[in-house]
Amino acid sequence: MNKKWYLYVNALSSLGSRMNLIACSALIFTFEHSAYWLTAFFVARQLGGMLFSPLAGILADRMDRRRTMIASDMGAGLAILAIAFYPTPYVLIAATFLNGMLYTLFHISFQASLPQIFGSEQLVQVNGLKVRLESLVGIMGFMLGGWLTDHYGYTIVIALDVASFLFSAWILTRLRWEEKGGNALATSKAASSFRVTLRYLRDTPVLLTISLLAFLVSLSTSAYNYGLPFLADQLRGSDATLHGLMWTAMSVGGLIGSYVAARLQVKLVNGMLVAYAVFSVAIVGAFAANHAVSVLLLLIFAGLFSGAAQVYESTLLQQAQNELRGKVMGVQGLLSRSGYFAGFLMAPFLAGAFTLFGMLVFAQLMFAAGLIGFGLYLVF
């Protein structure tokens, strides 16, 4: 099969995940104390990823990355299937926790393989295509997930999610690529040491910045992840279709932003920091708007810069040494998931104390402070 099928497989896995987010959110709103279960849903997913990230990075460097992705897809499909048979809060939270672990393993293995498959000179273009495919999937997945949930219920969406993961695993069994630069299994004990990875990050300021910034990026993202269902509820009263359209709007922006970013001749670090800064301002504007159309337009604008930032960030991370790349991404994943974990724990309390908009502004101010601080660190 053509190497680019590898990118389509990742997009396929994302399709089910986006539909599942809408379906699970609708299911949670049928539970008593839905606000707390929604918090538990987001926290469980991030906690699973946070606890498993360091080990996932080690596995991605030591094992066949294609096989770890196949195992991740199959495990995720079976975990989601359990929700369809037992749609209770505890089963949902347990399946979400497991999926957080498996998604982390898949994502790190996927990201770490790209330089070996396509070569370092094509990484910006490859990452641009990857983000565009994910954006297209988001456009279809969130919109379709919302429409199907409103008209046919969450069960059919969950079943389609299961099918997407299993089909993705099957496609991966038919893909092959050459491991360049030494087999992952031949990694030395010294390179396998987590301490060596931390020392490597300390000596590489750009990678250290991206890893530490991941915590604040996730804290910012968790705020609008938590807030979007409630914003949709405020505007139209538990409208799953509007919630899906909100994510679709961000995906449309991401599609445009990733296309532009892959063609701009800018320094990757500067492009990433500027894109994240504009995104933060735009997302605040979306939550300040009072009409659905205004919200959707501002979310498109925010998604544009989010997509560009993802292209630059992924390309920078993939420049790590091959024998340490998975572990570097594991550290970054640990900090990223920790940010989500802290953000989803804080969100309901901040929303209760400062309103939904106040919660979002607080998170974005912390993010902006981090961007300024890390920017100054890289300059000086």
GROMACS .gro file of C-alpha atoms in nm:
model
  380
    1MET     CA    1   0.000   0.000   0.000
    2ASN     CA    2   0.103   0.363  -0.054
    3LYS     CA    3   0.279   0.523   0.245
    4LYS     CA    4   0.014   0.795   0.266
    5TRP     CA    5  -0.239   0.530   0.368
    6TYR     CA    6  -0.064   0.556   0.703
    7LEU     CA    7  -0.197   0.911   0.740
    8TYR     CA    8  -0.545   0.806   0.632
    9VAL     CA    9  -0.546   0.535   0.901
   10ASN     CA   10  -0.478   0.797   1.168
   11ALA     CA   11  -0.760   1.014   1.031
   12LEU     CA   12  -0.994   0.715   1.033
   13SER     CA   13  -0.925   0.652   1.402
   14SER     CA   14  -0.999   1.018   1.470
   15LEU     CA   15  -1.335   0.997   1.290
   16GLY     CA   16  -1.482   0.756   1.542
   17SER     CA   17  -1.335   0.947   1.837
   18ARG     CA   18  -1.502   1.272   1.733
   19MET     CA   19  -1.839   1.109   1.680
   20ASN     CA   20  -1.799   0.931   2.012
   21LEU     CA   21  -1.733   1.258   2.198
   22ILE     CA   22  -2.070   1.395   2.087
   23ALA     CA   23  -2.253   1.069   2.163
   24CYS     CA   24  -2.097   1.026   2.507
   25SER     CA   25  -2.172   1.389   2.595
   26ALA     CA   26  -2.538   1.332   2.503
   27LEU     CA   27  -2.545   1.009   2.707
   28ILE     CA   28  -2.393   1.184   3.009
   29PHE     CA   29  -2.662   1.454   3.000
   30THR     CA   30  -2.917   1.174   3.061
   31PHE     CA   31  -2.746   1.084   3.391
   32GLU     CA   32  -2.835   1.238   3.725
   33HIS     CA   33  -2.573   1.498   3.829
   34SER     CA   34  -2.464   1.520   3.464
   35ALA     CA   35  -2.222   1.809   3.523
   36TYR     CA   36  -2.014   1.599   3.759
   37TRP     CA   37  -2.020   1.293   3.532
   38LEU     CA   38  -1.909   1.512   3.240
   39THR     CA   39  -1.614   1.625   3.451
   40ALA     CA   40  -1.538   1.262   3.542
   41PHE     CA   41  -1.555   1.168   3.173
   42PHE     CA   42  -1.293   1.424   3.073
   43VAL     CA   43  -1.076   1.360   3.379
   44ALA     CA   44  -1.077   0.979   3.330
   45ARG     CA   45  -0.961   1.011   2.971
   46GLN     CA   46  -0.676   1.241   3.065
   47LEU     CA   47  -0.581   1.045   3.377
   48GLY     CA   48  -0.541   0.726   3.173
   49GLY     CA   49  -0.319   0.905   2.925
   50MET     CA   50  -0.124   1.085   3.195
   51LEU     CA   51  -0.037   0.770   3.388
   52PHE     CA   52   0.048   0.570   3.076
   53SER     CA   53   0.243   0.833   2.875
   54PRO     CA   54   0.595   0.753   3.006
   55LEU     CA   55   0.546   0.380   2.951
   56ALA     CA   56   0.388   0.444   2.610
   57GLY     CA   57   0.699   0.637   2.506
   58ILE     CA   58   0.924   0.349   2.613
   59LEU     CA   59   0.707   0.094   2.431
   60ALA     CA   60   0.708   0.307   2.115
   61ASP     CA   61   1.090   0.301   2.113
   62ARG     CA   62   1.136  -0.064   2.210
   63MET     CA   63   0.857  -0.240   2.023
   64ASP     CA   64   0.732  -0.256   1.665
   65ARG     CA   65   0.535   0.068   1.639
   66ARG     CA   66   0.293  -0.071   1.382
   67ARG     CA   67   0.197  -0.358   1.612
   68THR     CA   68   0.144  -0.129   1.910
   69MET     CA   69  -0.094   0.078   1.695
   70ILE     CA   70  -0.289  -0.233   1.592
   71ALA     CA   71  -0.322  -0.343   1.955
   72SER     CA   72  -0.431   0.008   2.056
   73ASP     CA   73  -0.705   0.025   1.792
   74MET     CA   74  -0.844  -0.318   1.878
   75GLY     CA   75  -0.843  -0.247   2.252
   76ALA     CA   76  -1.013   0.090   2.203
   77GLY     CA   77  -1.285  -0.064   1.986
   78LEU     CA   78  -1.366  -0.332   2.246
   79ALA     CA   79  -1.369  -0.080   2.531
   80ILE     CA   80  -1.616   0.144   2.347
   81LEU     CA   81  -1.832  -0.158   2.263
   82ALA     CA   82  -1.883  -0.213   2.636
   83ILE     CA   83  -2.055   0.128   2.660
   84ALA     CA   84  -2.318   0.020   2.404
   85PHE     CA   85  -2.403  -0.291   2.605
   86TYR     CA   86  -2.382  -0.130   2.949
   87PRO     CA   87  -2.461   0.245   2.918
   88THR     CA   88  -2.401   0.325   3.285
   89PRO     CA   89  -2.182   0.601   3.431
   90TYR     CA   90  -1.926   0.360   3.578
   91VAL     CA   91  -1.879   0.158   3.258
   92LEU     CA   92  -1.849   0.481   3.059
   93ILE     CA   93  -1.581   0.618   3.292
   94ALA     CA   94  -1.387   0.288   3.297
   95ALA     CA   95  -1.393   0.261   2.916
   96THR     CA   96  -1.286   0.624   2.887
   97PHE     CA   97  -0.992   0.567   3.123
   98LEU     CA   98  -0.875   0.268   2.917
   99ASN     CA   99  -0.915   0.460   2.592
  100GLY     CA  100  -0.703   0.742   2.733
  101MET     CA  101  -0.420   0.491   2.778
  102LEU     CA  102  -0.462   0.331   2.436
  103TYR     CA  103  -0.495   0.659   2.248
  104THR     CA  104  -0.169   0.778   2.405
  105LEU     CA  105   0.012   0.464   2.291
  106PHE     CA  106  -0.129   0.496   1.939
  107HIS     CA  107  -0.054   0.867   1.910
  108ILE     CA  108   0.308   0.841   2.030
  109SER     CA  109   0.380   0.541   1.806
  110PHE     CA  110   0.223   0.721   1.512
  111GLN     CA  111   0.408   1.050   1.562
  112ALA     CA  112   0.743   0.877   1.625
  113SER     CA  113   0.717   0.677   1.301
  114LEU     CA  114   0.662   0.967   1.060
  115PRO     CA  115   1.029   1.076   1.019
  116GLN     CA  116   1.132   0.717   0.940
  117ILE     CA  117   0.859   0.672   0.681
  118PHE     CA  118   0.868   1.005   0.498
  119GLY     CA  119   1.210   1.151   0.584
  120SER     CA  120   1.288   1.460   0.789
  121GLU     CA  121   1.292   1.692   0.488
  122GLN     CA  122   0.919   1.634   0.424
  123LEU     CA  123   0.794   1.663   0.782
  124VAL     CA  124   0.629   2.006   0.752
  125GLN     CA  125   0.432   1.899   0.444
  126VAL     CA  126   0.345   1.559   0.594
  127ASN     CA  127   0.227   1.715   0.920
  128GLY     CA  128   0.028   1.969   0.721
  129LEU     CA  129  -0.147   1.686   0.536
  130LYS     CA  130  -0.202   1.499   0.864
  131VAL     CA  131  -0.371   1.798   1.028
  132ARG     CA  132  -0.580   1.862   0.713
  133LEU     CA  133  -0.703   1.502   0.714
  134GLU     CA  134  -0.786   1.526   1.084
  135SER     CA  135  -0.969   1.852   1.019
  136LEU     CA  136  -1.173   1.696   0.739
  137VAL     CA  137  -1.255   1.407   0.968
  138GLY     CA  138  -1.353   1.656   1.237
  139ILE     CA  139  -1.586   1.836   0.997
  140MET     CA  140  -1.761   1.510   0.914
  141GLY     CA  141  -1.729   1.341   1.252
  142PHE     CA  142  -1.865   1.614   1.480
  143MET     CA  143  -2.144   1.712   1.243
  144LEU     CA  144  -2.242   1.352   1.171
  145GLY     CA  145  -2.208   1.258   1.537
  146GLY     CA  146  -2.443   1.538   1.645
  147TRP     CA  147  -2.699   1.464   1.373
  148LEU     CA  148  -2.704   1.088   1.433
  149THR     CA  149  -2.727   1.136   1.810
  150ASP     CA  150  -3.023   1.372   1.775
  151HIS     CA  151  -3.210   1.150   1.526
  152TYR     CA  152  -3.111   0.792   1.610
  153GLY     CA  153  -2.958   0.802   1.958
  154TYR     CA  154  -2.610   0.748   2.094
  155THR     CA  155  -2.602   0.368   2.040
  156ILE     CA  156  -2.564   0.387   1.661
  157VAL     CA  157  -2.282   0.641   1.697
  158ILE     CA  158  -2.096   0.419   1.943
  159ALA     CA  159  -2.135   0.121   1.707
  160LEU     CA  160  -1.986   0.324   1.420
  161ASP     CA  161  -1.700   0.431   1.648
  162VAL     CA  162  -1.622   0.065   1.724
  163ALA     CA  163  -1.628  -0.019   1.354
  164SER     CA  164  -1.387   0.266   1.269
  165PHE     CA  165  -1.129   0.143   1.520
  166LEU     CA  166  -1.150  -0.219   1.408
  167PHE     CA  167  -1.126  -0.119   1.041
  168SER     CA  168  -0.824   0.098   1.122
  169ALA     CA  169  -0.655  -0.201   1.289
  170TRP     CA  170  -0.726  -0.416   0.983
  171ILE     CA  171  -0.574  -0.158   0.747
  172LEU     CA  172  -0.261  -0.144   0.964
  173THR     CA  173  -0.214  -0.520   0.931
  174ARG     CA  174  -0.175  -0.464   0.556
  175LEU     CA  175   0.075  -0.178   0.579
  176ARG     CA  176   0.453  -0.224   0.587
  177TRP     CA  177   0.740   0.022   0.613
  178GLU     CA  178   1.113  -0.002   0.660
  179GLU     CA  179   1.259   0.086   0.998
  180LYS     CA  180   1.541   0.330   0.922
  181GLY     CA  181   1.826   0.431   1.143
  182GLY     CA  182   1.840   0.110   1.346
  183ASN     CA  183   1.574  -0.121   1.482
  184ALA     CA  184   1.389   0.005   1.787
  185LEU     CA  185   1.453  -0.326   1.962
  186ALA     CA  186   1.826  -0.263   1.940
  187THR     CA  187   1.803   0.045   2.161
  188SER     CA  188   2.070   0.048   2.429
  189LYS     CA  189   1.999   0.045   2.799
  190ALA     CA  190   2.143   0.394   2.832
  191ALA     CA  191   1.909   0.530   2.565
  192SER     CA  192   1.619   0.351   2.731
  193SER     CA  193   1.674   0.536   3.056
  194PHE     CA  194   1.415   0.796   3.141
  195ARG     CA  195   1.693   0.995   3.303
  196VAL     CA  196   1.878   1.013   2.971
  197THR     CA  197   1.563   1.150   2.809
  198LEU     CA  198   1.532   1.425   3.070
  199ARG     CA  199   1.899   1.513   3.024
  200TYR     CA  200   1.848   1.527   2.649
  201LEU     CA  201   1.552   1.762   2.693
  202ARG     CA  202   1.751   1.985   2.926
  203ASP     CA  203   2.019   2.019   2.660
  204THR     CA  204   1.766   2.090   2.383
  205PRO     CA  205   1.585   2.416   2.472
  206VAL     CA  206   1.326   2.400   2.192
  207LEU     CA  207   1.211   2.048   2.284
  208LEU     CA  208   1.212   2.139   2.653
  209THR     CA  209   0.996   2.443   2.577
  210ILE     CA  210   0.745   2.237   2.376
  211SER     CA  211   0.727   1.974   2.649
  212LEU     CA  212   0.667   2.224   2.930
  213LEU     CA  213   0.431   2.434   2.719
  214ALA     CA  214   0.220   2.122   2.660
  215PHE     CA  215   0.087   2.151   3.016
  216LEU     CA  216  -0.048   2.503   2.955
  217VAL     CA  217  -0.178   2.418   2.606
  218SER     CA  218  -0.381   2.136   2.758
  219LEU     CA  219  -0.501   2.353   3.046
  220SER     CA  220  -0.627   2.604   2.790
  221THR     CA  221  -0.784   2.334   2.572
  222SER     CA  222  -0.960   2.164   2.864
  223ALA     CA  223  -1.139   2.491   2.941
  224TYR     CA  224  -1.314   2.513   2.605
  225ASN     CA  225  -1.357   2.134   2.581
  226TYR     CA  226  -1.552   2.148   2.906
  227GLY     CA  227  -1.729   2.471   2.814
  228LEU     CA  228  -1.854   2.399   2.460
  229PRO     CA  229  -2.140   2.161   2.556
  230PHE     CA  230  -2.262   2.415   2.814
  231LEU     CA  231  -2.227   2.701   2.566
  232ALA     CA  232  -2.441   2.504   2.317
  233ASP     CA  233  -2.692   2.442   2.595
  234GLN     CA  234  -2.707   2.816   2.678
  235LEU     CA  235  -2.764   2.913   2.315
  236ARG     CA  236  -3.017   2.649   2.209
  237GLY     CA  237  -3.094   2.420   2.501
  238SER     CA  238  -2.917   2.081   2.490
  239ASP     CA  239  -2.876   2.088   2.112
  240ALA     CA  240  -2.630   1.810   2.018
  241THR     CA  241  -2.630   1.931   1.656
  242LEU     CA  242  -2.505   2.278   1.759
  243HIS     CA  243  -2.241   2.117   1.979
  244GLY     CA  244  -2.127   1.913   1.680
  245LEU     CA  245  -2.127   2.223   1.459
  246MET     CA  246  -1.900   2.401   1.706
  247TRP     CA  247  -1.636   2.130   1.669
  248THR     CA  248  -1.696   2.124   1.294
  249ALA     CA  249  -1.625   2.500   1.280
  250MET     CA  250  -1.292   2.450   1.456
  251SER     CA  251  -1.209   2.167   1.216
  252VAL     CA  252  -1.282   2.391   0.916
  253GLY     CA  253  -1.041   2.647   1.059
  254GLY     CA  254  -0.783   2.377   1.126
  255LEU     CA  255  -0.808   2.259   0.765
  256ILE     CA  256  -0.729   2.608   0.635
  257GLY     CA  257  -0.462   2.680   0.895
  258SER     CA  258  -0.271   2.355   0.834
  259TYR     CA  259  -0.270   2.420   0.458
  260VAL     CA  260  -0.130   2.771   0.502
  261ALA     CA  261   0.123   2.671   0.770
  262ALA     CA  262   0.277   2.400   0.551
  263ARG     CA  263   0.351   2.663   0.284
  264LEU     CA  264   0.477   2.954   0.494
  265GLN     CA  265   0.852   3.000   0.527
  266VAL     CA  266   0.872   3.087   0.896
  267LYS     CA  267   1.082   2.974   1.188
  268LEU     CA  268   0.888   2.682   1.337
  269VAL     CA  269   0.917   2.793   1.700
  270ASN     CA  270   0.804   3.148   1.625
  271GLY     CA  271   0.516   3.024   1.413
  272MET     CA  272   0.399   2.793   1.689
  273LEU     CA  273   0.409   3.058   1.964
  274VAL     CA  274   0.233   3.325   1.755
  275ALA     CA  275  -0.034   3.082   1.634
  276TYR     CA  276  -0.113   2.970   1.988
  277ALA     CA  277  -0.134   3.331   2.109
  278VAL     CA  278  -0.388   3.431   1.842
  279PHE     CA  279  -0.584   3.111   1.902
  280SER     CA  280  -0.616   3.195   2.272
  281VAL     CA  281  -0.761   3.540   2.196
  282ALA     CA  282  -1.004   3.398   1.938
  283ILE     CA  283  -1.142   3.130   2.169
  284VAL     CA  284  -1.217   3.393   2.434
  285GLY     CA  285  -1.405   3.591   2.171
  286ALA     CA  286  -1.613   3.286   2.080
  287PHE     CA  287  -1.732   3.242   2.440
  288ALA     CA  288  -1.805   3.614   2.467
  289ALA     CA  289  -2.043   3.604   2.165
  290ASN     CA  290  -2.418   3.577   2.222
  291HIS     CA  291  -2.536   3.435   1.889
  292ALA     CA  292  -2.469   3.091   1.741
  293VAL     CA  293  -2.350   3.229   1.406
  294SER     CA  294  -2.097   3.460   1.573
  295VAL     CA  295  -1.972   3.177   1.790
  296LEU     CA  296  -1.923   2.948   1.491
  297LEU     CA  297  -1.736   3.213   1.290
  298LEU     CA  298  -1.501   3.286   1.579
  299LEU     CA  299  -1.442   2.914   1.631
  300ILE     CA  300  -1.339   2.885   1.265
  301PHE     CA  301  -1.091   3.168   1.320
  302ALA     CA  302  -0.959   3.000   1.637
  303GLY     CA  303  -0.929   2.665   1.460
  304LEU     CA  304  -0.723   2.823   1.182
  305PHE     CA  305  -0.444   2.915   1.424
  306SER     CA  306  -0.481   2.594   1.624
  307GLY     CA  307  -0.421   2.393   1.305
  308ALA     CA  308  -0.112   2.596   1.219
  309ALA     CA  309   0.028   2.552   1.572
  310GLN     CA  310  -0.022   2.174   1.553
  311VAL     CA  311   0.178   2.153   1.229
  312TYR     CA  312   0.472   2.344   1.376
  313GLU     CA  313   0.464   2.164   1.712
  314SER     CA  314   0.453   1.814   1.559
  315THR     CA  315   0.738   1.894   1.321
  316LEU     CA  316   0.958   2.024   1.603
  317LEU     CA  317   0.893   1.719   1.822
  318GLN     CA  318   0.972   1.478   1.538
  319GLN     CA  319   1.321   1.626   1.510
  320ALA     CA  320   1.424   1.446   1.829
  321GLN     CA  321   1.674   1.160   1.797
  322ASN     CA  322   1.504   0.844   1.670
  323GLU     CA  323   1.614   0.626   1.964
  324LEU     CA  324   1.473   0.881   2.208
  325ARG     CA  325   1.182   1.017   2.004
  326GLY     CA  326   0.914   0.801   2.163
  327LYS     CA  327   1.037   0.882   2.514
  328VAL     CA  328   1.050   1.256   2.439
  329MET     CA  329   0.691   1.234   2.319
  330GLY     CA  330   0.610   1.031   2.630
  331VAL     CA  331   0.736   1.314   2.853
  332GLN     CA  332   0.544   1.568   2.645
  333GLY     CA  333   0.236   1.343   2.665
  334LEU     CA  334   0.268   1.316   3.043
  335LEU     CA  335   0.276   1.695   3.080
  336SER     CA  336  -0.002   1.738   2.825
  337ARG     CA  337  -0.231   1.490   2.998
  338SER     CA  338  -0.146   1.644   3.335
  339GLY     CA  339  -0.265   1.978   3.200
  340TYR     CA  340  -0.592   1.823   3.085
  341PHE     CA  341  -0.631   1.648   3.420
  342ALA     CA  342  -0.578   1.969   3.617
  343GLY     CA  343  -0.794   2.168   3.376
  344PHE     CA  344  -1.094   1.937   3.390
  345LEU     CA  345  -1.073   1.921   3.769
  346MET     CA  346  -1.060   2.300   3.796
  347ALA     CA  347  -1.317   2.381   3.526
  348PRO     CA  348  -1.643   2.308   3.715
  349PHE     CA  349  -1.527   2.495   4.025
  350LEU     CA  350  -1.406   2.795   3.825
  351ALA     CA  351  -1.726   2.797   3.620
  352GLY     CA  352  -1.928   2.795   3.942
  353ALA     CA  353  -1.724   3.075   4.094
  354PHE     CA  354  -1.669   3.300   3.789
  355THR     CA  355  -1.931   3.185   3.534
  356LEU     CA  356  -1.847   2.987   3.220
  357PHE     CA  357  -1.685   3.284   3.049
  358GLY     CA  358  -1.478   3.368   3.358
  359MET     CA  359  -1.348   3.011   3.373
  360LEU     CA  360  -1.233   3.032   3.012
  361VAL     CA  361  -1.066   3.372   3.055
  362PHE     CA  362  -0.875   3.247   3.361
  363ALA     CA  363  -0.738   2.949   3.166
  364GLN     CA  364  -0.638   3.162   2.866
  365LEU     CA  365  -0.459   3.418   3.085
  366MET     CA  366  -0.247   3.139   3.233
  367PHE     CA  367  -0.175   3.016   2.881
  368ALA     CA  368  -0.078   3.364   2.760
  369ALA     CA  369   0.158   3.410   3.056
  370GLY     CA  370   0.325   3.080   2.970
  371LEU     CA  371   0.367   3.175   2.604
  372ILE     CA  372   0.536   3.500   2.701
  373GLY     CA  373   0.759   3.327   2.957
  374PHE     CA  374   0.874   3.050   2.726
  375GLY     CA  375   0.923   3.295   2.440
  376LEU     CA  376   1.157   3.503   2.658
  377TYR     CA  377   1.338   3.186   2.770
  378LEU     CA  378   1.414   3.092   2.409
  379VAL     CA  379   1.529   3.444   2.324
  380PHE     CA  380   1.764   3.487   2.618
   0.00000   0.00000   0.00000
